[in-house]
Coordinates of C-alpha atoms and ligand atoms in Angstrom, one line a residue:
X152 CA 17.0 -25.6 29.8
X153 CA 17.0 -22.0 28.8
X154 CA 19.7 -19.5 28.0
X155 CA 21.2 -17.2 31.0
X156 CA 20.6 -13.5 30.5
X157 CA 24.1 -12.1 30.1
X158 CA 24.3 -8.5 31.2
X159 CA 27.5 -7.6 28.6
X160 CA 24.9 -8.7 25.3
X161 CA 22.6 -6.9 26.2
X162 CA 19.9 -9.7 27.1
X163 CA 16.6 -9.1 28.0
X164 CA 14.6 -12.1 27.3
X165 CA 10.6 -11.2 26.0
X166 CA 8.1 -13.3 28.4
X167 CA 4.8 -11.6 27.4
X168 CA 3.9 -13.8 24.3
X169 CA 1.5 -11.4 23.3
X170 CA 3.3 -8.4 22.7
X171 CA 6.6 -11.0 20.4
X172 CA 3.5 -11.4 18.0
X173 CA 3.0 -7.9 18.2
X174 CA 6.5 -7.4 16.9
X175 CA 6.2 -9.9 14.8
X176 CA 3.4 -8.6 13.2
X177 CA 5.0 -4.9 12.1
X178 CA 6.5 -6.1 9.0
X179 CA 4.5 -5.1 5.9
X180 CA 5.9 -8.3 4.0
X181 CA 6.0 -5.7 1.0
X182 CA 9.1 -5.8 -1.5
X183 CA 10.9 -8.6 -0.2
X184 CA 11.2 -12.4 0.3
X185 CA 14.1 -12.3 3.3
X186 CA 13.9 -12.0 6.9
X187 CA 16.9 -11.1 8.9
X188 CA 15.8 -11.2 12.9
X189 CA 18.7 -9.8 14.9
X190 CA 19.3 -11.2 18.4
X191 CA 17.0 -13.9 18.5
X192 CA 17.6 -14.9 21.9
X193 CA 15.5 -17.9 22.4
X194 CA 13.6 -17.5 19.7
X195 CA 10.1 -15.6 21.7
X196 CA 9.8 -13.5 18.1
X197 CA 11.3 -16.1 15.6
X198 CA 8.3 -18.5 15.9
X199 CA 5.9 -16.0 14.9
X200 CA 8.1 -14.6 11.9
X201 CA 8.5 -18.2 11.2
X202 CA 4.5 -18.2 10.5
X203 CA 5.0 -15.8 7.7
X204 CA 5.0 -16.3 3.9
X205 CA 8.6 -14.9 4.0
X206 CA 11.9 -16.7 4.9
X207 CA 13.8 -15.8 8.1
X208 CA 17.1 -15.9 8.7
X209 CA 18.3 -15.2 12.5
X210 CA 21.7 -13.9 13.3
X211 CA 22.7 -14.4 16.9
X212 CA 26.2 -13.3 18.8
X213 CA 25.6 -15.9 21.8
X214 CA 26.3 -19.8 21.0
X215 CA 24.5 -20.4 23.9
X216 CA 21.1 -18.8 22.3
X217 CA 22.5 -20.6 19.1
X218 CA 22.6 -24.5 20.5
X219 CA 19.3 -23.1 22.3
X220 CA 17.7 -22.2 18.5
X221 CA 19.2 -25.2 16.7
X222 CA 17.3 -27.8 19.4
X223 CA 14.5 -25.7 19.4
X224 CA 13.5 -24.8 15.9
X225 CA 14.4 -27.3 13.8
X226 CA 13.7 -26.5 10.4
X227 CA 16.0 -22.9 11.4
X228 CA 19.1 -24.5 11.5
X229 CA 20.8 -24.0 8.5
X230 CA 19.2 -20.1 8.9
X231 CA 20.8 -19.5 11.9
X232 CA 23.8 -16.8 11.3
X233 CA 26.1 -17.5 14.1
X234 CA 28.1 -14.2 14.1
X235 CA 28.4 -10.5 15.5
X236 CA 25.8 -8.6 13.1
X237 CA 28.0 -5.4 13.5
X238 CA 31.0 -7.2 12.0
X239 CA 29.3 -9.2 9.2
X240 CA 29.1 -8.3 5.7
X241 CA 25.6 -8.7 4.4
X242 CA 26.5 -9.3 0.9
X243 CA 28.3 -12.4 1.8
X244 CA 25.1 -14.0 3.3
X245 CA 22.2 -12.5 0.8
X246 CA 24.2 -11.5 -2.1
X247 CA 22.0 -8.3 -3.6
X248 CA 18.9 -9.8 -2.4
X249 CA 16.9 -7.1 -0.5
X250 CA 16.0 -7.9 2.9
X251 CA 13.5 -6.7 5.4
X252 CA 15.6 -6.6 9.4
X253 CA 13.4 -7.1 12.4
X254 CA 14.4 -7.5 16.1
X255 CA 14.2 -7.2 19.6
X256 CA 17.7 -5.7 19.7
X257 CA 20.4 -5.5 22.3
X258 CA 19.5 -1.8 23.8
X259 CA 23.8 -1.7 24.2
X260 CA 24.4 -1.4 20.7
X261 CA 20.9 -0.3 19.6
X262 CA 22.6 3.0 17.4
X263 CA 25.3 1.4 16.0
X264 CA 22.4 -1.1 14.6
X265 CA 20.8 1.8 12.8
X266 CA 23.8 3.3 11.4
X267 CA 25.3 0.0 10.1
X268 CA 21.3 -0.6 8.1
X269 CA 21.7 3.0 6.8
X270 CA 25.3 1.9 5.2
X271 CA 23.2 -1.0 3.9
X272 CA 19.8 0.6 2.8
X273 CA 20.4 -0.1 -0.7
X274 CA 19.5 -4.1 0.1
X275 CA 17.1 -3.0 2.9
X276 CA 13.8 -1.9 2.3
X277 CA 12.7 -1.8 5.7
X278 CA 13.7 -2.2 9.2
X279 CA 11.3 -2.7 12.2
X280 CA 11.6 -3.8 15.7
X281 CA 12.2 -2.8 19.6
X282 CA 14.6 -0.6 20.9
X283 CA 14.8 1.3 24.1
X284 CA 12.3 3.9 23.9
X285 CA 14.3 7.4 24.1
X286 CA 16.2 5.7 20.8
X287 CA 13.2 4.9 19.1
X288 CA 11.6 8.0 19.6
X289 CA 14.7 9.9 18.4
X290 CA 14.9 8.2 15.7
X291 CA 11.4 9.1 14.8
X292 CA 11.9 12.8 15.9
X293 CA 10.3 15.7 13.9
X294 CA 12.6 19.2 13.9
X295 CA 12.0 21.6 16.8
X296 CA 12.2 19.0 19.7
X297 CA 14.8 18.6 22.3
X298 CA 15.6 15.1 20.8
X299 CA 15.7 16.2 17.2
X300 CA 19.2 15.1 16.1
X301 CA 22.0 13.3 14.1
X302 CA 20.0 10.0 14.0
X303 CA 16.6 11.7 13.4
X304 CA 18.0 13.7 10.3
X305 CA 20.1 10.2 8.9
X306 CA 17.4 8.2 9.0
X307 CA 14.0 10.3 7.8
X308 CA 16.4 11.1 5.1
X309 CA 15.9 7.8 3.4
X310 CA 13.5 6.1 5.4
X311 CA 9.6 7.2 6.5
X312 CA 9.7 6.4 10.5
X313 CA 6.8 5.7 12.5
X314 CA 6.7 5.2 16.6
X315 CA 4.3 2.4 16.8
X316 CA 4.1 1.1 20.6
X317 CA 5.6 1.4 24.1
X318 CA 6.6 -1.5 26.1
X319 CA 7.3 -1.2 30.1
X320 CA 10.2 -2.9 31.6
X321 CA 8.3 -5.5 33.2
X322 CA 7.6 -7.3 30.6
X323 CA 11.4 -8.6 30.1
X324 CA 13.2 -11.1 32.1
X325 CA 15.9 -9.5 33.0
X326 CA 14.1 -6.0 33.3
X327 CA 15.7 -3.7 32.0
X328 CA 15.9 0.1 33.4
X329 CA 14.1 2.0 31.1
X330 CA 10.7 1.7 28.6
X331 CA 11.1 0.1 25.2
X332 CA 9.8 1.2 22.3
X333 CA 8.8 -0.1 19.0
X334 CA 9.2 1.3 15.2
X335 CA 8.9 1.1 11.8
X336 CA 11.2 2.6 8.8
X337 CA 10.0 1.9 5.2
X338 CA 12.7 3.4 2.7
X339 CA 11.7 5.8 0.9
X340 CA 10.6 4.9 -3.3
X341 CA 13.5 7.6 -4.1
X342 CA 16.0 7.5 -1.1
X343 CA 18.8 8.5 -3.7
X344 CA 20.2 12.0 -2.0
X345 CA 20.4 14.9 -4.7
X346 CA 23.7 15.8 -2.8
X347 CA 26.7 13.4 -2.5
X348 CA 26.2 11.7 0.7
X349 CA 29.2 12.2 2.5
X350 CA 29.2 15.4 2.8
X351 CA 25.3 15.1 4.1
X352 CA 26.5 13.3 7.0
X353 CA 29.6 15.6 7.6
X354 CA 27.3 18.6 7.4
X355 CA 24.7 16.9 10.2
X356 CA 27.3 15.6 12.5
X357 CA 29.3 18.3 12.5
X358 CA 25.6 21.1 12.9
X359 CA 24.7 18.9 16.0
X360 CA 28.1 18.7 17.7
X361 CA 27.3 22.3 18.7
X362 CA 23.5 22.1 18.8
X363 CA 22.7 25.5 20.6
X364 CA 24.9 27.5 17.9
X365 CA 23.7 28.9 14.6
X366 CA 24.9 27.1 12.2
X367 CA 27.2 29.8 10.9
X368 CA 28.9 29.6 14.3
X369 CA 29.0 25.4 14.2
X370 CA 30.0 25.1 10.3
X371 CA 33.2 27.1 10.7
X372 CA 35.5 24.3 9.8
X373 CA 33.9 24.2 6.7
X374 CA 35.7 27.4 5.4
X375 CA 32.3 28.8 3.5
X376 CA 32.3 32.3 1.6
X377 CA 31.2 35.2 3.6
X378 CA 28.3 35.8 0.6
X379 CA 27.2 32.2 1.6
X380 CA 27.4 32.6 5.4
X381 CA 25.0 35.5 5.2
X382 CA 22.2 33.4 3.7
X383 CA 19.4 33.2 6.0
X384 CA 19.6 29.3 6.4
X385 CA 22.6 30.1 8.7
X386 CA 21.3 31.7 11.4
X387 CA 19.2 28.9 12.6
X388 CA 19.8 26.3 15.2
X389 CA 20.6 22.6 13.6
X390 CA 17.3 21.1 15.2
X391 CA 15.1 24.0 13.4
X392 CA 15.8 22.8 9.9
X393 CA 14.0 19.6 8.5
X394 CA 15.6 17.0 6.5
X395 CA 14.8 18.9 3.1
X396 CA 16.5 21.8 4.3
X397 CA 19.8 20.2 5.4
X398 CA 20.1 18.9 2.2
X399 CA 19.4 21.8 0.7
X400 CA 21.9 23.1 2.6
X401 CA 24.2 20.3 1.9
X402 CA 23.7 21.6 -1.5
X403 CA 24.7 25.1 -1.0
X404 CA 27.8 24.2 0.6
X405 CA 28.9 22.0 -2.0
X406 CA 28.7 24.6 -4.6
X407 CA 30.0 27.3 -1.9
X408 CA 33.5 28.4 -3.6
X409 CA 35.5 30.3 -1.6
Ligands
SAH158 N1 14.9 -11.5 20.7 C1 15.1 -12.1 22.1 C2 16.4 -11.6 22.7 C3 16.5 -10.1 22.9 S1 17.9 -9.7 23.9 C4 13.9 -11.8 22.9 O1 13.1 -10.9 22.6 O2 13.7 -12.4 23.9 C5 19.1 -9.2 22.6 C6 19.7 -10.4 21.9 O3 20.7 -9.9 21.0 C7 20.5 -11.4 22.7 O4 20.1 -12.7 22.4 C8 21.9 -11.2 22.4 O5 22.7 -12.3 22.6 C9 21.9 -10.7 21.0 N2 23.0 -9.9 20.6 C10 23.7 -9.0 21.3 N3 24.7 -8.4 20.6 C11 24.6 -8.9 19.3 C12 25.3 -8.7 18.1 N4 26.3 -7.9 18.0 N5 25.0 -9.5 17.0 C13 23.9 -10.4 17.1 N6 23.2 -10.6 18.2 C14 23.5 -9.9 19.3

């Protein structure tokens, strides 16, 4: 018996053996002892993360993939998180332990993935795994491309990102519509922002909402002097200006008074 592909979770089962050791294979093992594999599915990438020196822990929205994994892998069972990761608190399953994430991951909620290991990076030292390919990519983005944005500029901020490999549709049973793509994000040794955080993300969010204006034109709302609106930095696009440079922004806004 295996597990029906259902559309709503986003289920694309791996078939190609090959490229699940691949995956499995893009963890450094550096800096932590904990596994967290997202979506497991049947299990096609657990049993090679389960070769590893490290432990892994699976957590898996579908019960049917969950009876599926606690038949399957045995010595899993009491590993097996049986929950929605978007709705979990990680603390309450690995304390402050830190903890590497890994995946073949639903493509539906693929962003909302990233943004919830950003909230967490403090316990996560890094992240790798498959998502579909324009996402990957954009994640891994450098400035003055069309696909330079919000989640390009959030994530290099406190994680180095690196596209490692594309993977066609046909590969995946369903298939899906599109290519999938692969990456790595190691945090960064310092990934403490000189600039309080919120206000970071306010300031990128709210430069990429209107991505063809200048920024003076995009961070009205922000109510910044006129001495500060004539500083250079403000007549550039949002997807011009590196991750350094919206920080150092950041920073000039902050001390902006009005
Ligand atoms: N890793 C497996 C399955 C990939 S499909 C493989 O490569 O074959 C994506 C998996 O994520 C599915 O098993 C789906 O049930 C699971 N999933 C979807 N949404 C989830 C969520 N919010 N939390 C945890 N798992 C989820």
């Amino acid at each position: 018996m295996s597990v029906r592909a259902k559309k709503h979770l986003g289920q694309h089962f791996l078939k190609d053996e090959n490229i699940a050791k691949k995956i499995g294979d893009t963890l450094t093992e550096r800096g932590y002892k904990n596994v967290l594999e997202i979506g497991p599915g049947m299990g096609v990438l657990t049993k090679y993360l389960l070769e590893k020196s490290y432990t892994t822990h699976v957590i898996e929205i579908d019960t049917e993939s969950v009876e599926y994994l606690k038949a399957h892998y045995l010595n899993l069972a009491d590993r097996i998180i049986s929950k929605d990761f978007l709705k979990i608190n990680l603390k309450d399953y690995f304390s402050d332990e830190q903890l590497a994430i890994t995946g073949n991951f639903p493509y539906n909620i693929s962003t909302q993935i990233v943004f919830k290991a950003l909230e967490n990076k403090e316990q996560i030292p890094e992240f790798t795994g498959m998502f579909q390919k324009e996402v990957a990519q954009r994640i891994c983005e450098k400035p003055g491309t069309k696909a330079y944005g919000i989640l390009s500029v959030l994530t290099q901020a406190f994680y180095h990102a690196e596209y490692l490999f594309t993977v066609p549709p046909s590969v995946f049973n369903p298939p899906p519509k599109v290519d999938s793509g692969v990456l790595r994000l190691i945090r960064k040794e310092d990934f403490s922002l000189p600039v309080d955080e919120k206000m970071f993300y306010r300031v990128v969010k709210t430069a990429f909402q209107q991505r063809r204006k200048t920024l003076r034109n995009s961070l009205k709302t922000f109510n910044l002097s006129d001495s500060l609106r004539e500083d250079s930095i403000f007549a550039q696009r949002p997807e011009q200006l590196s991750v350094q440079e919206f920080i150092s922004l950041t920073s000039k806004i902050e001390k902006d008074v009005v």
